[in-house]
XYZ file of C-alpha atoms in Angstrom:
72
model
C 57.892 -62.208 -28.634
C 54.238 -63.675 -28.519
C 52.657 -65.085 -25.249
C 51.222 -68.242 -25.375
C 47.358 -68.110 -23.660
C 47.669 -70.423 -20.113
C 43.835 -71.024 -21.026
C 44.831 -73.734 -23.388
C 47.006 -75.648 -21.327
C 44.263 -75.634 -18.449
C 41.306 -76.573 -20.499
C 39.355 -79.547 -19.007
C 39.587 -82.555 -21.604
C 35.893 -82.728 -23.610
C 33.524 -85.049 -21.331
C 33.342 -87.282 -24.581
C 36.669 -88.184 -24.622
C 37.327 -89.202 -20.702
C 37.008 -92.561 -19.947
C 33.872 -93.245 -17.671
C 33.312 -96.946 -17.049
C 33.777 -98.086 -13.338
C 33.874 -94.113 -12.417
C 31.593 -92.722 -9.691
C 29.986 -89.329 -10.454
C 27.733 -87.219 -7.787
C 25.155 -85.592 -9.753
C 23.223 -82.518 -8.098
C 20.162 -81.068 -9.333
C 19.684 -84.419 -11.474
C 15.905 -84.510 -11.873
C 15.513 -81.732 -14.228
C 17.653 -79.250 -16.703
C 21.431 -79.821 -17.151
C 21.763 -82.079 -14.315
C 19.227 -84.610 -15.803
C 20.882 -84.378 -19.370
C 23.644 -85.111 -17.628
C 23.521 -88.109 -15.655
C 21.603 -89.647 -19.147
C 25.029 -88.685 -20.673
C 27.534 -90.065 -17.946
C 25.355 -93.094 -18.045
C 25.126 -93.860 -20.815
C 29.056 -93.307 -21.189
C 29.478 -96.055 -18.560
C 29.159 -93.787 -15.308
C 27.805 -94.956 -12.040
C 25.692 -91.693 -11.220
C 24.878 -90.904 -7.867
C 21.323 -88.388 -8.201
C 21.488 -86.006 -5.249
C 17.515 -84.816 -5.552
C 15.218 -82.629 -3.389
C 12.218 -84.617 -3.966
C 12.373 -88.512 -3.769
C 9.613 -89.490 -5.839
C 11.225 -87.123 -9.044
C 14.393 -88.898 -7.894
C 12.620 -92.133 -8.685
C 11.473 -91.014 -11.844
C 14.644 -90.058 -13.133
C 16.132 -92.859 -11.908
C 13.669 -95.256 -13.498
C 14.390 -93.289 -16.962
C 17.533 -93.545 -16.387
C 17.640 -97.229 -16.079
C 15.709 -97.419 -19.725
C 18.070 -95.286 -21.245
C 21.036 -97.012 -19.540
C 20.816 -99.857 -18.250
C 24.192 -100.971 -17.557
């Protein structure tokens, strides 16, 4: 008798296929690295993104490219 892997059945859903307009999403880390790739992603995919940052005026920047890349 085979056992079936519980992995599969608890796998997240892939980020591309979850529905993200009118959804809120806390973002930390967001001026740089992964976190910045991924509010641009989230974004762009309809996501308000709240950017938790250490330093404001990065914040700002990200924010501001943010804005060009999505500006809904």
């Amino acid at each position: 008798m085979a056992m079936r892997s519980a992995a599969i059945d608890l796998a997240p859903e892939p980020i591309g296929r979850i529905p993200m307009k009118g959804k809120t999403v806390v973002i930390t880390g967001g001026t740089s690295g992964i976190g910045e790739i991924a509010a641009e992603r989230l974004a762009q995919m309809g996501a308000r993104i709240v950017l938790i940052a250490r330093s404001k005026s990065r914040g700002k920047v990200t924010l501001a490219r943010l804005h060009e890349k999505a500006p809904d």
